[in-house]
Structure formats: structure tokens, C-alpha cells
Coordinates of C-alpha atoms and ligand atoms in Angstrom, one line a residue:
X1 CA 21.8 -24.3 -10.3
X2 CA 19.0 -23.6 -12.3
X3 CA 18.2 -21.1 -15.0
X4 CA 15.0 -20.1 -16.7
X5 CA 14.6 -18.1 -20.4
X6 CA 12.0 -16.5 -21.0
X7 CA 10.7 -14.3 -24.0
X8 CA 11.1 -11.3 -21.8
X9 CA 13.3 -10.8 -18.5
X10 CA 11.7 -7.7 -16.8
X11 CA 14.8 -7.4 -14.1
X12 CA 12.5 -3.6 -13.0
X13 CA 16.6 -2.9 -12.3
X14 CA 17.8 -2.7 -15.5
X15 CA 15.4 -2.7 -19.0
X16 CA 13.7 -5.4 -20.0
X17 CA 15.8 -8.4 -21.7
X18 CA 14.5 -10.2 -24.9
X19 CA 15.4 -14.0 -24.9
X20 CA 16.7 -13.8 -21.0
X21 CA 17.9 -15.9 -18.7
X22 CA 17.3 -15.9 -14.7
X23 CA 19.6 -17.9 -12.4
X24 CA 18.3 -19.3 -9.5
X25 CA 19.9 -21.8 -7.1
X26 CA 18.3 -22.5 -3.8
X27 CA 15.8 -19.9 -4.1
X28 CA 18.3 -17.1 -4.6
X29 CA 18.8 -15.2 -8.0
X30 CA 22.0 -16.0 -8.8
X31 CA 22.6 -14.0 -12.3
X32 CA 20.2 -12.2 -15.4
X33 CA 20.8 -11.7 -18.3
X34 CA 22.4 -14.0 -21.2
X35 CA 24.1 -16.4 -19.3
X36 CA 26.5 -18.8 -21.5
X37 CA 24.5 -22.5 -21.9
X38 CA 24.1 -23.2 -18.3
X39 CA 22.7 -26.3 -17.0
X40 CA 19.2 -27.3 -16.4
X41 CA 18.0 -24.8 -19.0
X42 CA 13.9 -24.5 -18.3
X43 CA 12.2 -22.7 -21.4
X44 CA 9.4 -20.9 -19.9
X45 CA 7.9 -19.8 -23.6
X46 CA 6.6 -16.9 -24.4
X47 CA 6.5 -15.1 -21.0
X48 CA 7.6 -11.7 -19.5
X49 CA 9.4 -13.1 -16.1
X50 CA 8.9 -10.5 -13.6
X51 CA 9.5 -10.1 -9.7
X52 CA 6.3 -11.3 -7.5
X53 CA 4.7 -7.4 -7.2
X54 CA 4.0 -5.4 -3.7
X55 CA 0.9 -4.2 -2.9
X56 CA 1.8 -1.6 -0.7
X57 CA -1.6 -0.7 0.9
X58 CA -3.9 -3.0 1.8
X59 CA -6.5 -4.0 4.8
X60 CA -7.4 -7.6 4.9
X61 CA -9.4 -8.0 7.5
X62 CA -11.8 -6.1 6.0
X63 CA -12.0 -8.6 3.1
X64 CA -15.6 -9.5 4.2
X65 CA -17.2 -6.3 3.2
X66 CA -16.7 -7.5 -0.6
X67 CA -19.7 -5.8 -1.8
X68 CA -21.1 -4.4 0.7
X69 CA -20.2 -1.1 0.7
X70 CA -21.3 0.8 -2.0
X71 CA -18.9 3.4 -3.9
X72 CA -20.2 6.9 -2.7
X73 CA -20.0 10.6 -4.2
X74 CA -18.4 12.1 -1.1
X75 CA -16.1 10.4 1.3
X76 CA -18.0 10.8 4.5
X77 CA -21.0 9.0 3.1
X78 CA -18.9 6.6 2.4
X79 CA -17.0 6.3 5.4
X80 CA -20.9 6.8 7.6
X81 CA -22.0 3.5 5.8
X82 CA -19.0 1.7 6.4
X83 CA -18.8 2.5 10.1
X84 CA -22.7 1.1 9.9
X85 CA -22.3 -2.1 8.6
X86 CA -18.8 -2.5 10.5
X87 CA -19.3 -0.8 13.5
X88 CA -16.4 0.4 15.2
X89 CA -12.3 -0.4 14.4
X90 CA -11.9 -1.6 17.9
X91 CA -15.5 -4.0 17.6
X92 CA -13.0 -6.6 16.7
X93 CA -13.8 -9.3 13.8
X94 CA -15.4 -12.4 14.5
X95 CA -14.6 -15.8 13.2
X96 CA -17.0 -16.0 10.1
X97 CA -15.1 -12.5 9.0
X98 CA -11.7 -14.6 9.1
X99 CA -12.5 -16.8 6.1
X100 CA -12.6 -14.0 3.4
X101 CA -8.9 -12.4 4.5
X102 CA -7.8 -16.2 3.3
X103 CA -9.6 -15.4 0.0
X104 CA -8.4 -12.7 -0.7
X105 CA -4.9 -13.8 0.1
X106 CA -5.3 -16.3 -2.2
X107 CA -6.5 -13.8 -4.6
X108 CA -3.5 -11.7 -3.8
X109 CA -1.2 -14.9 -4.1
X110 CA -2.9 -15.3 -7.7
X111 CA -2.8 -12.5 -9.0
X112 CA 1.4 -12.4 -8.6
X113 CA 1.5 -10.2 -5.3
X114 CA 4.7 -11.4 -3.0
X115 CA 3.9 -9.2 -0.4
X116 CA 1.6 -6.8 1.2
X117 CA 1.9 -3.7 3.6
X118 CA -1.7 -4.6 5.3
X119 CA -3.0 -2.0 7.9
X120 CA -4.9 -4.1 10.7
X121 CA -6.8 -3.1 14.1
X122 CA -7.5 -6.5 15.0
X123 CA -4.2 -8.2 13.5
X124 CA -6.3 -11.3 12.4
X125 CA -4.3 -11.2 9.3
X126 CA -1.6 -12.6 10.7
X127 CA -2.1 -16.1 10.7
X128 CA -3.8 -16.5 7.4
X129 CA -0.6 -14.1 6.0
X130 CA 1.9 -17.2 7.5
X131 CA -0.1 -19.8 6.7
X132 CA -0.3 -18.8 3.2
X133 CA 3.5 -17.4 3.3
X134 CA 1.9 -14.3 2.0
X135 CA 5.2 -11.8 3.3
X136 CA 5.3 -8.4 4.0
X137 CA 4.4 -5.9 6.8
X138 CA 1.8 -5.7 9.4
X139 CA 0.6 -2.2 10.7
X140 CA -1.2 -2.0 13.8
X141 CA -3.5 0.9 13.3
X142 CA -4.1 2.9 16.0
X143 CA -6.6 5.8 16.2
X144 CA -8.6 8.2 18.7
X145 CA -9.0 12.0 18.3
X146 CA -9.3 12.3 22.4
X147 CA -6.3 10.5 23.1
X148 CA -4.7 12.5 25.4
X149 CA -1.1 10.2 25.5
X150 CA -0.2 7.1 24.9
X151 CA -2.4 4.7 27.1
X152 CA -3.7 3.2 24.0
X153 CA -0.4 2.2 22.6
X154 CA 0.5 0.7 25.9
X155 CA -2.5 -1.1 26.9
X156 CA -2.2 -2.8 23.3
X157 CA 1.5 -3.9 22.9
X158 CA 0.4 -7.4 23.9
X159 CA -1.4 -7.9 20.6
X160 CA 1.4 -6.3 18.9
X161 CA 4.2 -9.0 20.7
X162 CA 1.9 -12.0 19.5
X163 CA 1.9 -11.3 16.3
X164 CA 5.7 -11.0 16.4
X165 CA 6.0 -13.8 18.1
X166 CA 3.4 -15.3 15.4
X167 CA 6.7 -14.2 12.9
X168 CA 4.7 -11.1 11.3
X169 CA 7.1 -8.1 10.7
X170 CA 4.7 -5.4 13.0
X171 CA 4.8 -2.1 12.7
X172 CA 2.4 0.9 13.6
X173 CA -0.3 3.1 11.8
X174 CA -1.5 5.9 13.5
X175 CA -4.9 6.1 11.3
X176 CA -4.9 9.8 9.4
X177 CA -4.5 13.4 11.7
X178 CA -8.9 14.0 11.8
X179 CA -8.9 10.4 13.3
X180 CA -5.5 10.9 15.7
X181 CA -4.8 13.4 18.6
X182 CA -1.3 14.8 18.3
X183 CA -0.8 13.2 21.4
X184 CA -0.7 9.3 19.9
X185 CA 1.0 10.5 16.8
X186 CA 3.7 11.3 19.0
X187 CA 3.3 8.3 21.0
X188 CA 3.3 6.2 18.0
X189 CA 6.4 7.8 17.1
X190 CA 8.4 7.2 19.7
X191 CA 7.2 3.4 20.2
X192 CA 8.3 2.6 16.2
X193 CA 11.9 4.2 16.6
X194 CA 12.2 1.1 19.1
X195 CA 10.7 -1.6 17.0
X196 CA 13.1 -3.5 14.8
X197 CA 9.9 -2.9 11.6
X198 CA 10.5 1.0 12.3
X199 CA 8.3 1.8 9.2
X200 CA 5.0 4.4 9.6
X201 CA 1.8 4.1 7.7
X202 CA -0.7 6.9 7.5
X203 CA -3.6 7.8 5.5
X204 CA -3.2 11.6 4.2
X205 CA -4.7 13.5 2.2
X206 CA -7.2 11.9 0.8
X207 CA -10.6 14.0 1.1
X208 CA -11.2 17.5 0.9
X209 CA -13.0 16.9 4.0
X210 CA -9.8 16.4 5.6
X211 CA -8.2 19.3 4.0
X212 CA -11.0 21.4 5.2
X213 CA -11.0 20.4 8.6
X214 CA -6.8 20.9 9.0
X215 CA -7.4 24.3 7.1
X216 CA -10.4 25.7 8.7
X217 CA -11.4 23.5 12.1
X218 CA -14.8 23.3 9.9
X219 CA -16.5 20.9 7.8
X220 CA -17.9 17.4 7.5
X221 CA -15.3 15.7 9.2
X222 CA -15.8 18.0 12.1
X223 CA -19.8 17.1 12.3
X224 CA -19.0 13.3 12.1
X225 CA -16.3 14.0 15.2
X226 CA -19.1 15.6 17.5
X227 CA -21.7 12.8 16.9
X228 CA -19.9 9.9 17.4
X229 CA -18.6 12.4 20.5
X230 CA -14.8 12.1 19.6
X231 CA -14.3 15.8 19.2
X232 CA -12.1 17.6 21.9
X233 CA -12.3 21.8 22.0
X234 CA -8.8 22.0 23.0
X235 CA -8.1 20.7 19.5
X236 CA -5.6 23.4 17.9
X237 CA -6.6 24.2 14.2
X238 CA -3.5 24.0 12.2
X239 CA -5.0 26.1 9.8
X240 CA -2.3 24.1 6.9
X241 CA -2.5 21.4 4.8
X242 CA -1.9 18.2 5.8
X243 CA 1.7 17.2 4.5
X244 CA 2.5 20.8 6.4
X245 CA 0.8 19.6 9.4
X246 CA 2.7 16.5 10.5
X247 CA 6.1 17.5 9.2
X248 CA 5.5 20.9 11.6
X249 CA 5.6 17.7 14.2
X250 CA 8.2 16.2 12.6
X251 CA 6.5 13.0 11.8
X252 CA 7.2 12.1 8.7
X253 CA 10.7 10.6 7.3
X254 CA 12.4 8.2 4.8
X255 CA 10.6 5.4 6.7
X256 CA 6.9 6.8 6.2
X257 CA 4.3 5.7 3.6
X258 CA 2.0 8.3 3.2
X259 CA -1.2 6.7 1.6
X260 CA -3.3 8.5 -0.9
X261 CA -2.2 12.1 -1.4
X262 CA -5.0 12.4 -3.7
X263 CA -5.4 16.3 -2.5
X264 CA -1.7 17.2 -2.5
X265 CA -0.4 19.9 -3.9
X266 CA 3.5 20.1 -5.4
X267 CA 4.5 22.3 -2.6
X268 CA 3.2 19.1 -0.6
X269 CA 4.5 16.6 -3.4
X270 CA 8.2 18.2 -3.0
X271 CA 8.5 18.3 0.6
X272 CA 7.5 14.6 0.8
X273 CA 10.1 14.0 -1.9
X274 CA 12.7 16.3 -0.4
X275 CA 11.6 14.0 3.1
X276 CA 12.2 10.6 1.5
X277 CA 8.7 9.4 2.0
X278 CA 7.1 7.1 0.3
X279 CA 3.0 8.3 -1.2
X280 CA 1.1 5.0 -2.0
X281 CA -1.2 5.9 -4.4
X282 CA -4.7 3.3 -4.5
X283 CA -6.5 5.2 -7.5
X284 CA -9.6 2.8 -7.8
X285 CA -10.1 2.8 -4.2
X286 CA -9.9 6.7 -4.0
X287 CA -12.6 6.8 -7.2
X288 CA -14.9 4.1 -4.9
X289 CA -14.7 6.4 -1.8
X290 CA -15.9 9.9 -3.7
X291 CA -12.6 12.0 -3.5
X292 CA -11.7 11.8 -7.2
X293 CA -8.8 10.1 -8.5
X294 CA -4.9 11.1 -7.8
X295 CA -2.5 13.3 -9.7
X296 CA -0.9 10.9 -10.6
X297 CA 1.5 12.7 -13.8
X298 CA 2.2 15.6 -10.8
X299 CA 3.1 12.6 -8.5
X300 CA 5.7 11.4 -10.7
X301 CA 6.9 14.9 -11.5
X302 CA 7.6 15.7 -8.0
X303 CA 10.6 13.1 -7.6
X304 CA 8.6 11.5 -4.8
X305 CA 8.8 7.7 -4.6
X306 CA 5.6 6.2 -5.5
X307 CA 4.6 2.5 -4.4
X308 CA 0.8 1.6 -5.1
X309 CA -1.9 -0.4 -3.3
X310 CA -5.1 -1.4 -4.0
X311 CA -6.8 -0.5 -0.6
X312 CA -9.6 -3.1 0.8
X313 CA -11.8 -4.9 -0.6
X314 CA -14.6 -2.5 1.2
X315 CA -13.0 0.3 -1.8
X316 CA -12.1 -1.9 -4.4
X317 CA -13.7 -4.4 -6.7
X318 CA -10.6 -6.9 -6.2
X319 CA -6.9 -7.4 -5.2
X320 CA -5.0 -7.5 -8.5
X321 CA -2.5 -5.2 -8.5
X322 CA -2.4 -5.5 -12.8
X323 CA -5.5 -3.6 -12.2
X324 CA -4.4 -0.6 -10.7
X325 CA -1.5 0.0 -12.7
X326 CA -4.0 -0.1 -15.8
X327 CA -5.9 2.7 -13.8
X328 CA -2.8 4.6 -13.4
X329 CA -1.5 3.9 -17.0
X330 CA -5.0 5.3 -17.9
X331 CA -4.9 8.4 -15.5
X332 CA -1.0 9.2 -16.6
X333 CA -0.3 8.2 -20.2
X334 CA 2.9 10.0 -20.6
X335 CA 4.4 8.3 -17.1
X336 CA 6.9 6.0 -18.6
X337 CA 6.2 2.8 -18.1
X338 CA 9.1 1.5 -16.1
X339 CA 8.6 3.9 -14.0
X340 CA 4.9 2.4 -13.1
X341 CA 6.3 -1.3 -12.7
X342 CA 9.1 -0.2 -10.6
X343 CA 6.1 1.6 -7.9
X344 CA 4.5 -2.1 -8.1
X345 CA 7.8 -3.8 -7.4
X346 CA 11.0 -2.4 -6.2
X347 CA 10.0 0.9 -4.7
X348 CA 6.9 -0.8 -2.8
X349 CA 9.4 -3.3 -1.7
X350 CA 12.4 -1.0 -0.3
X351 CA 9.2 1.2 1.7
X352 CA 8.4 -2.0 3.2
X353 CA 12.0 -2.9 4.1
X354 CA 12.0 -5.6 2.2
X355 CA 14.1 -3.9 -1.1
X356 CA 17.1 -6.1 -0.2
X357 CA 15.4 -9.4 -0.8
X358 CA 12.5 -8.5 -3.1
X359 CA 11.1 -6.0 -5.9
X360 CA 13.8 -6.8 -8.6
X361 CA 15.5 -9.8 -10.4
X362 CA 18.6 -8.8 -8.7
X363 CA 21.5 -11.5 -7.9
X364 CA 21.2 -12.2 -3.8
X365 CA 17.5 -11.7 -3.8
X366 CA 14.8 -14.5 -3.8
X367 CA 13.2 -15.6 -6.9
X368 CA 10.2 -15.3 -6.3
X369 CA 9.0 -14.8 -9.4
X370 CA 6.1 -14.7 -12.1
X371 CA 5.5 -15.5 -15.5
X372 CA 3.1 -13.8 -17.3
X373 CA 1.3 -15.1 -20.4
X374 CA 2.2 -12.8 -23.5
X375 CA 0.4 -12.6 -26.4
X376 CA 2.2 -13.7 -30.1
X377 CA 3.1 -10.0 -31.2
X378 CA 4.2 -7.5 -28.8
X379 CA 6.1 -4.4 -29.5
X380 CA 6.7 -3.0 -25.8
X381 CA 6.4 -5.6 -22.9
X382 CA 6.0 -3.1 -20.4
X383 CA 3.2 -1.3 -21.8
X384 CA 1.4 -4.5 -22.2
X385 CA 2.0 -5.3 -18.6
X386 CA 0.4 -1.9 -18.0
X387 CA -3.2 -3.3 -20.0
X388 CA -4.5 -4.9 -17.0
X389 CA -3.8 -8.8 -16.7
X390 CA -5.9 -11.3 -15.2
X391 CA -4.8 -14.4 -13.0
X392 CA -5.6 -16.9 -15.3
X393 CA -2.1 -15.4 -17.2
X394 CA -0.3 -15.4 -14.4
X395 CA 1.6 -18.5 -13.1
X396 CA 4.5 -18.4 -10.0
X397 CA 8.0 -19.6 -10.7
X398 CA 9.8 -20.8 -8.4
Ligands
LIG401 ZN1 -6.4 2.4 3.8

């Protein structure tokens, strides 16, 4: 057995611990709090000791578009000049586009994120995620607005069963509903139920484009549809929004992350809520994009879980999750601040399955944990967690 004190025990379970003491033995938490003199005492300093945080959004094989595409008023634009310099989803990523996913792992790893729930199409994030024992969840994304049933799903599974068999936890993403027919939602459904990861990830509600188009059958998104010649006429206009929309098809439940919601409203916000969802909020990336930033106070007010991610590096300027809690500690003020660490930690980890062994300072769960560099006053450690900390403060224990 071995126990660390630190100047502050951030447990995310319980409130934050001044002097505390984590028990670890072979990589398990074994107690927190103020244990009585235990053995092999390690003074970590002045420190807050915190659980390794979940990014709960991310796409990392798109790492290589680091600053290359710019942030653009209006999401289409910014969506036309990624498609240009990317080409399609389903171009696949070529070996010099590898190296960057293992930088940004290792910027991930740095700046204290334990795991990631990475959206893929080419699931060549795999082996740099196991090779850097980087954990989380790997969604296959899936997308086609002329899919008419499930061929796509099927004529892919053996990607899927090699990055099983590679040890990835895989799961499914169908894209967002202007990008997906009905048809491969329902697929997609079906195929997860059987899948021992059955989690969902979809992007929703994140332009008013995509409102629009859901409301009205009219708008930008429609126009981008018919020139890259992936609209159908059959298609039936909703004519709702889009939290209405795939709950009217039932799919969305306890086990979904919905990412984004920056256009939600709080009927929207408490259905999701009174669904068990989980919204993933990525409020830089949604400012890089051109579709505002999220309400984030509304989010919290809805009783909806929140987890947050940072989005790729295509939206974002890095991976350090510190980063966008400062953005939402800036856009929500009044949020309190445990509330924000627990969507970084314990919520992001329990969307991703992985709440039983990560996301707290819980006894049974691994310590995998981080110290972070505090400075010689502080009157409220986790509003200074909140100010945006780099990785040079941040150092893994354990
Ligand atoms: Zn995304």
C-alpha cells in the first residue's frame, strides 16, 4: 500500500479535501480522505490531486489539419473548406496523416486526459490510442444521406472487428440526421444494441443550418446536399427540431451522447434530460466553426448531464481539456464549479462506460491520477482549476 497527501484531494465525489490523503495499492484507489499515518507516506506538495479527465468528444485522425482550417463565420463555409483540403470521410488517411494522431495523444496524455470518446471513419486511431494506453471509446462514424438500409454498416464490420480485436472498446456514430438517412440511423441502432460498447454518438444541433433544414427542408445544408449529389426527394421534412426528430424515431437513450446542442432549446434540453442522454458540449470548437457558442447556464439548468470535449484539432487550437472548462467557466459564471469538473471527469466517464473505473478518486477505481501545480495562496481550488492550466503544471501520479 501506498498513500499520497496532497494540499488538495479533489475526490469530484465528495468536496474537495485540504491536507488529503489517496490510497493506492496496485493501481487501485484503496481509500480518501485522512487516513491514520499509513505507510509509505509520499508528500506530493502543494498540489490539487485530481482524477486523469475525459475528453468526451474528440476526432483524432483529423489531428493533421492543425492549422489548416481556418475558423469561419458560418458553419457551411467551414465545413466547404474542410471537405476541400480533406476530401471525403471515406478518402481514408494516409500514412504521413498518422503521425499527428500520436501528437496529439501525447498532447492529450499531457495535458491530464485519461481517456477520450474519439469519433473515427478510418479507425487509424486505434493503434496510436494502445500504444500510448490512451483509454476510452472508439466510434465508427458512419454517414450517407442516400443510404437506403444498412449495406454500409455491413460491408464495414470488418474494420469494426479489427479494431476490437486490436483491444479498442468500438462503438458506432451515425454522423448528424442532414448527413444520415433514417434508414442507417436505424441500422446503426439495431447493430449497437448487439455490441458489448452499446454507447451512440451523434452530432446534433449544432448549426442553424441544421435546424433550418429539419424545420423547413430548405437552406444551406440542403444546397451543399444537391452538389455533392447526396440529396434524395423522397426525403420526409420533419418539419421539428432536431432533439424532436430522433426521439420521434426513438433513437436516443441513457446510452447516447448527443454532441453540441449549441441550438437547443429547454423544451429540447428537458427531454434529453428526462431521456438520460448525455450533451457534450465542445464550446471553442463551436466558436471556430461559426455557430456561436453553447448555452451553457441553460444546459446546466435543464438537469441534463453534461460531459465536455474539445472536438479536433481542425476546430480547436489544442487538446487541453483545462482549456475548455475556462471557456465554459467564462460563458457560465454562476455554474458552480464542481459541477464543471464533475462534466470533465465523472459524468464524461460514466457516458463512456467507463464511470466504474474512472472519473473520481473513488476506492475500487484505478488511480490514475494528476497533480496539478497550485499556486502559494488559493482560496477555492476548484475555481482555480477552472482558470485554464497548462501542461507544464500538470504531472501524472501513478
Ligand atoms: Zn465532432
Amino acid at each position: 500500500m501506498k498513500a499520497y497527501r496532497a494540499a488538495w484531494v479533489c475526490p469530484i465525489d465528495q468536496p474537495p479535501i485540504k491536507d488529503g490523503i489517496v490510497a493506492v495499492e496496485r493501481g487501485r484507489i484503496m481509500g480518501v480522505g485522512k487516513p491514520i499515518a499509513p505507510t509509505g507516506l509520499k508528500e506530493l506538495g502543494n498540489v490539487a490531486l485530481l482524477p486523469g479527465l475525459i475528453n468526451a468528444h474528440t476526432h483524432l485522425e483529423l489531428s493533421w489539419l492543425r492549422d489548416r482550417v481556418p475558423p469561419a463565420s458560418k458553419f457551411t463555409d467551414w465545413v466547404k473548406t474542410l471537405f476541400a483540403i480533406r476530401g471525403r470521410p471515406d478518402a481514408g488517411i494516409s500514412a504521413a496523416q498518422i503521425a499527428p494522431i500520436h501528437d496529439a495523444i501525447a498532447e492529450l496524455k499531457s495535458s491530464g486526459t485519461v481517456a477520450v470518446g474519439d469519433i473515427g471513419n478510418s479507425l487509424a486511431a486505434v493503434g496510436p490510442m494502445r500504444q500510448a494506453d490512451l483509454d476510452g471509446v472508439v466510434f465508427h462514424e458512419l454517414l450517407g444521406f442516400k443510404e437506403r438500409d444498412g449495406a454500409l454498416l455491413e460491408s464495414t464490420r470488418q474494420m469494426r472487428a479489427a479494431a476490437t480485436n486490436a483491444g479498442a472498446r468500438v462503438s458506432l456514430a451515425p454522423h448528424a440526421p442532414y448527413s444520415t438517412s433514417l434508414e442507417l440511423f436505424g441500422a446503426i441502432r439495431a447493430a449497437i444494441k448487439e455490441i458489448p460498447c452499446p454507447i451512440m454518438s451523434v452530432h446534433l444541433g449544432e448549426s442553424l443550418e441544421e435546424v433550418e433544414l429539419l424545420e423547413k427542408g430548405t437552406g444551406p445544408w440542403r444546397g451543399m446536399l444537391e452538389t455533392i449529389g447526396a440529396w434524395r426527394d423522397d426525403w420526409q421534412i420533419p418539419a421539428c427540431d432536431p432533439v424532436a426528430y430522433l426521439d420521434r424515431h426513438h433513437l436516443i437513450d441513457e446510452k447516447t451522447l448527443i454532441v453540441h446542442g449549441v441550438q437547443f432549446d429547454d423544451k429540447a434540453l428537458l427531454r434529453l434530460a428526462e431521456l438520460g442522454a448525455t450533451l457534450v458540449t465542445c464550446p471553442r470548437s463551436n466558436q471556430w466553426v461559426g455557430v456561436g457558442y453553447p448555452p451553457i447556464n441553460r444546459f446546466y439548468k435543464s438537469g441534463v448531464k453534461v460531459a465536455v470535449g474539445t472536438d479536433s484539432l481542425a476546430s480547436v487550437e489544442d487538446l487541453n481539456l483545462f482549456s475548455e472548462l475556462k471557456t465554459m467557466r467564462w460563458l457560465a459564471p454562476n455554474v458552480p464549479a464542481s459541477k464543471i469538473l464533475e462534466s470533465a471527469t465523472l459524468t464524461g466517464a460514466r457516458a463512456l462506460g467507463l464511470g466504474d473505473e474512472l472519473g473520481s478518486l473513488t476506492p475500487g477505481k484505478r488511480a490514475q491520477m494528476i497533480a496539478v501545480d497550485l499556486p502559494a495562496q488559493i482560496t477555492d481550488v476548484e475555481e482555480f482549476l477552472l482558470g485554464g492550466i497548462p501542461s507544464s503544471q500538470i504531472t501524472w501520479v501513478e
